[in-house]
Structures are given as C-alpha cells and as structure tokens.
C-alpha cells in the first residue's frame, strides 16, 4: 500500500456539506423558464441557458422518449420511472451533463442505455431510493465521460455497482464521487474493473465505510486525490 500512498493527497478534513441547489427539486433555479409539454405524463421544461428537465412524481412512469432539447444539460428528476432502457436517450445524444436523480421507483438501467451518449461528460445517478444494482455493462459507450457521481441510492455492497465501473467503457473518466455511501466495507476486488483507468480524483466523503482493504485502490494507478472526509473509517491504510 506504500506505493499507492505516494500517489495520493488524502483529505480527512471536516467541512460543511455541499448540496446542489437543484439536487432534488427541478423547478426552482433562477432564470426564465419555458414549459415544453407533457410527454407520457412527464412534465418537461427548459430553464433558459441552464438545463432541461422532465419530472412528475405521480404520473411520469415511463421515460419521455419524444422529448428533445438543444440545451446540453438534462435532468430526469422526481419521477416514478421504474426502468431506463435502450433507446430512451436517442433524442438526447447532444447532452453533455445528465442527472438521474430522486426517482423514487427507479430499479433498473438497462445495458446499452448510454451507448449513443458519446458527448456525455458528466453523469449523476443519485437519490434513487429503490436502485439497488447496476449491471456490469451499463456504462458502455461513455467514451467522453469525465465525471461520475453515485450518491444515496440503495446499494448495500460496493460490488453491487462497482463492477460496472470499467475503464474500457469510460476511458476518459477523471473524477469519481461515491458520496453518502451506505456500504460498510470496500473489498479488495471492488474496483478491479478500473484497472489502468485515468481516474485522478476519488471522493468517498460522508459515507458509512468503516474498512477499506489495503489493496482495494491499487488498480487506480493515476489517482492523485483521495477524499475521505467525514467517513466512518476506522482502519487507516
């Protein structure tokens, strides 16, 4: 583990938690707004020069495939969508920032759902209280992705999502955020599929992780910043 330690700047600081002003509610940022329409029960609107969003916790049960926008940021937030499937994003391949957040019934993202999202640079899959697993090949095609945030879903083991983190699918990934993680341990092989990755920054703040295997982060050969602030970590490696 000494070799890994020489590559890292480790932060164990305590600071105020940062929450995006629009992380849950998609309807209240400043600026003008345009209501685009109702698509499969999803209410969709654009916040001029900020982002487009589709929402509706009661009636938005299927992904709004017919919705399109010229903005480069899209949020699917506070819906009852259960599944995200292949071709759902076919009208949104221009998107550079995608946030799938606070969808209370979301249980599954199909392999191939992101295949055509070649322009995507930032992806958040967060606050989806029924999402318990990510398939191993779910991120195939994200060749431009630089930042991935996975926060407050329902994973009870790291490997329930970490095996989907494959460097060959995300060759340009530089920043990984696993914030508010409810898992207790990080095992030796949990990040094996990131072997050879370009990942430089890894944030594991506000988590319940108590133990990280001494060899768990060895695959991250380009890691420069490891942030463990406000974790429950009792084992120092």
Coordinates of C-alpha atoms in Angstrom, one line a residue:
X1 CA 0.0 0.0 0.0
X2 CA 3.0 2.3 0.3
X3 CA 3.2 2.7 -3.4
X4 CA -0.4 3.9 -3.5
X5 CA 0.1 6.3 -0.7
X6 CA 2.9 8.0 -2.6
X7 CA 0.4 8.9 -5.3
X8 CA -2.3 10.4 -3.1
X9 CA -3.2 13.6 -1.4
X10 CA -5.5 12.4 1.4
X11 CA -8.1 14.8 2.9
X12 CA -9.6 13.9 6.2
X13 CA -11.0 17.4 6.9
X14 CA -14.4 18.4 8.2
X15 CA -16.3 20.9 6.2
X16 CA -19.8 21.9 5.5
X17 CA -21.6 19.5 3.3
X18 CA -22.3 20.8 -0.2
X19 CA -25.6 20.2 -1.8
X20 CA -26.5 21.4 -5.2
X21 CA -29.3 24.0 -5.1
X22 CA -31.3 21.9 -7.5
X23 CA -30.3 18.4 -6.5
X24 CA -33.8 17.4 -5.6
X25 CA -36.3 20.0 -6.9
X26 CA -36.1 20.6 -10.7
X27 CA -38.4 23.6 -10.7
X28 CA -36.7 26.4 -8.7
X29 CA -33.4 27.7 -10.2
X30 CA -33.2 31.4 -11.1
X31 CA -33.8 32.5 -14.7
X32 CA -36.6 32.3 -17.2
X33 CA -38.4 29.0 -17.8
X34 CA -40.3 27.5 -20.7
X35 CA -42.8 24.7 -20.3
X36 CA -42.3 22.3 -23.3
X37 CA -45.1 19.9 -22.7
X38 CA -46.4 16.7 -21.2
X39 CA -44.7 13.6 -22.5
X40 CA -46.0 10.2 -21.3
X41 CA -47.2 12.0 -18.1
X42 CA -43.8 13.7 -17.6
X43 CA -43.8 17.5 -17.4
X44 CA -40.9 18.8 -19.3
X45 CA -39.5 22.4 -19.3
X46 CA -36.4 24.3 -20.0
X47 CA -34.6 26.8 -17.8
X48 CA -33.0 29.1 -20.3
X49 CA -29.3 28.6 -20.7
X50 CA -29.2 26.3 -17.6
X51 CA -30.8 22.9 -18.3
X52 CA -33.9 21.0 -19.4
X53 CA -35.8 18.7 -17.1
X54 CA -38.7 16.2 -17.0
X55 CA -40.4 15.4 -13.8
X56 CA -43.7 14.5 -12.1
X57 CA -43.6 12.1 -9.1
X58 CA -47.2 10.8 -9.8
X59 CA -47.7 10.4 -13.5
X60 CA -44.3 10.2 -15.1
X61 CA -43.9 6.5 -15.2
X62 CA -42.2 5.9 -18.5
X63 CA -39.1 7.7 -19.9
X64 CA -40.3 10.7 -22.1
X65 CA -38.7 9.4 -25.3
X66 CA -40.2 12.0 -27.5
X67 CA -38.7 14.9 -25.6
X68 CA -35.8 16.7 -27.1
X69 CA -33.8 19.9 -26.2
X70 CA -31.0 21.9 -27.6
X71 CA -29.6 22.5 -24.1
X72 CA -26.6 20.4 -23.1
X73 CA -27.8 19.5 -19.6
X74 CA -30.8 17.3 -18.9
X75 CA -32.3 16.2 -15.6
X76 CA -34.7 13.3 -15.1
X77 CA -35.8 14.1 -11.5
X78 CA -38.6 13.3 -9.1
X79 CA -40.4 10.8 -11.4
X80 CA -42.0 7.4 -11.0
X81 CA -40.0 5.9 -13.9
X82 CA -39.1 2.3 -13.0
X83 CA -36.7 1.4 -15.9
X84 CA -34.4 3.3 -18.2
X85 CA -34.0 1.2 -21.3
X86 CA -32.1 1.1 -24.6
X87 CA -33.2 4.0 -27.0
X88 CA -34.6 6.1 -24.2
X89 CA -31.9 8.7 -24.8
X90 CA -31.9 8.6 -28.6
X91 CA -33.3 12.2 -28.8
X92 CA -30.8 13.5 -26.3
X93 CA -27.4 12.4 -27.7
X94 CA -26.2 16.0 -27.7
X95 CA -26.3 16.1 -23.9
X96 CA -23.1 16.7 -22.0
X97 CA -24.4 16.7 -18.5
X98 CA -27.1 14.1 -17.4
X99 CA -28.6 13.9 -13.9
X100 CA -30.8 10.9 -13.0
X101 CA -31.9 11.9 -9.5
X102 CA -34.6 11.4 -6.9
X103 CA -36.6 8.9 -9.0
X104 CA -38.3 7.0 -6.2
X105 CA -39.3 4.0 -8.2
X106 CA -36.2 3.5 -10.4
X107 CA -35.0 0.0 -10.1
X108 CA -33.1 -0.8 -13.3
X109 CA -30.9 0.8 -16.0
X110 CA -30.6 -1.5 -19.0
X111 CA -27.3 -2.3 -20.5
X112 CA -26.9 -0.2 -23.7
X113 CA -29.0 2.7 -22.4
X114 CA -26.0 5.0 -22.7
X115 CA -24.4 3.5 -25.8
X116 CA -25.1 6.6 -28.0
X117 CA -24.3 9.2 -25.4
X118 CA -20.9 9.9 -26.9
X119 CA -20.9 13.6 -25.9
X120 CA -21.7 13.0 -22.3
X121 CA -19.0 14.4 -19.9
X122 CA -20.8 14.4 -16.5
X123 CA -23.3 11.8 -15.2
X124 CA -25.0 11.7 -11.8
X125 CA -27.1 8.7 -10.6
X126 CA -28.2 9.8 -7.2
X127 CA -31.0 9.8 -4.6
X128 CA -32.9 6.9 -6.3
X129 CA -34.1 5.1 -3.3
X130 CA -35.0 1.8 -5.0
X131 CA -32.0 1.4 -7.2
X132 CA -30.1 -1.5 -5.7
X133 CA -27.9 -2.7 -8.5
X134 CA -26.0 -1.6 -11.6
X135 CA -25.3 -4.2 -14.3
X136 CA -21.7 -4.7 -15.3
X137 CA -22.0 -3.3 -18.8
X138 CA -24.4 -0.4 -18.1
X139 CA -21.8 2.3 -18.8
X140 CA -20.8 1.0 -22.2
X141 CA -20.4 3.8 -24.7
X142 CA -19.5 6.7 -22.4
X143 CA -16.2 7.4 -24.2
X144 CA -16.2 11.1 -23.3
X145 CA -17.3 10.8 -19.6
X146 CA -15.0 12.7 -17.3
X147 CA -17.0 12.8 -14.0
X148 CA -19.4 10.3 -12.4
X149 CA -21.3 10.8 -9.2
X150 CA -23.2 8.0 -7.5
X151 CA -24.9 9.2 -4.3
X152 CA -27.5 8.0 -1.9
X153 CA -29.0 5.1 -3.8
X154 CA -29.8 1.7 -2.1
X155 CA -26.6 -0.3 -2.7
X156 CA -25.8 -2.4 0.4
X157 CA -22.5 -3.6 -1.1
X158 CA -19.9 -1.7 -3.1
X159 CA -19.8 -4.5 -5.7
X160 CA -23.5 -4.0 -6.4
X161 CA -22.4 -1.1 -8.6
X162 CA -18.6 -1.0 -8.7
X163 CA -18.2 -3.9 -11.2
X164 CA -20.0 -1.6 -13.7
X165 CA -17.0 0.9 -13.4
X166 CA -15.0 -0.3 -16.3
X167 CA -12.1 1.7 -17.7
X168 CA -12.6 0.4 -21.2
X169 CA -16.2 1.9 -21.2
X170 CA -15.1 5.2 -19.7
X171 CA -11.6 5.8 -20.9
X172 CA -11.6 9.5 -20.0
X173 CA -13.0 9.2 -16.5
X174 CA -11.1 11.6 -14.2
X175 CA -13.4 12.1 -11.2
X176 CA -15.5 9.6 -9.3
X177 CA -17.8 10.6 -6.4
X178 CA -19.3 7.9 -4.2
X179 CA -20.9 10.3 -1.6
X180 CA -23.2 9.2 1.2
X181 CA -22.3 5.6 0.5
X182 CA -24.3 3.2 2.8
X183 CA -21.9 0.3 2.4
X184 CA -19.7 -0.7 5.4
X185 CA -16.6 -2.2 3.6
X186 CA -14.6 -1.8 0.5
X187 CA -13.2 -5.2 -0.6
X188 CA -10.0 -6.0 -2.4
X189 CA -11.6 -6.5 -5.8
X190 CA -14.4 -3.9 -5.7
X191 CA -12.6 -1.6 -8.1
X192 CA -10.8 -4.2 -10.2
X193 CA -12.5 -3.1 -13.4
X194 CA -10.9 0.4 -13.1
X195 CA -7.5 -1.1 -13.6
X196 CA -5.5 1.2 -15.8
X197 CA -8.1 3.9 -15.6
X198 CA -7.2 7.6 -15.9
X199 CA -9.1 8.4 -12.7
X200 CA -7.3 11.2 -10.8
X201 CA -9.8 12.2 -8.1
X202 CA -11.9 9.8 -5.9
X203 CA -14.3 11.3 -3.3
X204 CA -15.7 9.0 -0.7
X205 CA -17.0 11.6 1.7
X206 CA -20.0 11.4 4.1
X207 CA -20.0 7.6 3.8
X208 CA -20.5 4.8 6.3
X209 CA -17.5 2.9 5.1
X210 CA -15.5 1.6 8.1
X211 CA -13.0 -0.5 6.3
X212 CA -11.1 -0.3 3.0
X213 CA -9.0 -3.3 2.1
X214 CA -5.3 -2.2 1.8
X215 CA -5.2 -3.3 -1.9
X216 CA -8.6 -2.0 -2.9
X217 CA -7.3 1.1 -4.6
X218 CA -4.2 -0.3 -6.3
X219 CA -6.0 -0.5 -9.7
X220 CA -6.2 3.3 -9.6
X221 CA -2.7 3.9 -10.9
X222 CA -3.2 7.5 -11.8
X223 CA -5.0 8.6 -8.6
X224 CA -3.8 11.9 -7.2
X225 CA -6.6 12.9 -4.8
X226 CA -8.4 10.7 -2.4
X227 CA -11.0 12.5 -0.2
X228 CA -12.2 10.5 2.8
X229 CA -13.7 13.5 4.7
X230 CA -16.5 12.7 7.2
X231 CA -16.4 8.9 6.7
X232 CA -16.8 6.3 9.5
X233 CA -13.4 4.8 8.6
X234 CA -11.7 3.1 11.5
X235 CA -8.9 1.3 9.5
X236 CA -6.1 3.5 8.2
X237 CA -4.2 2.1 5.2

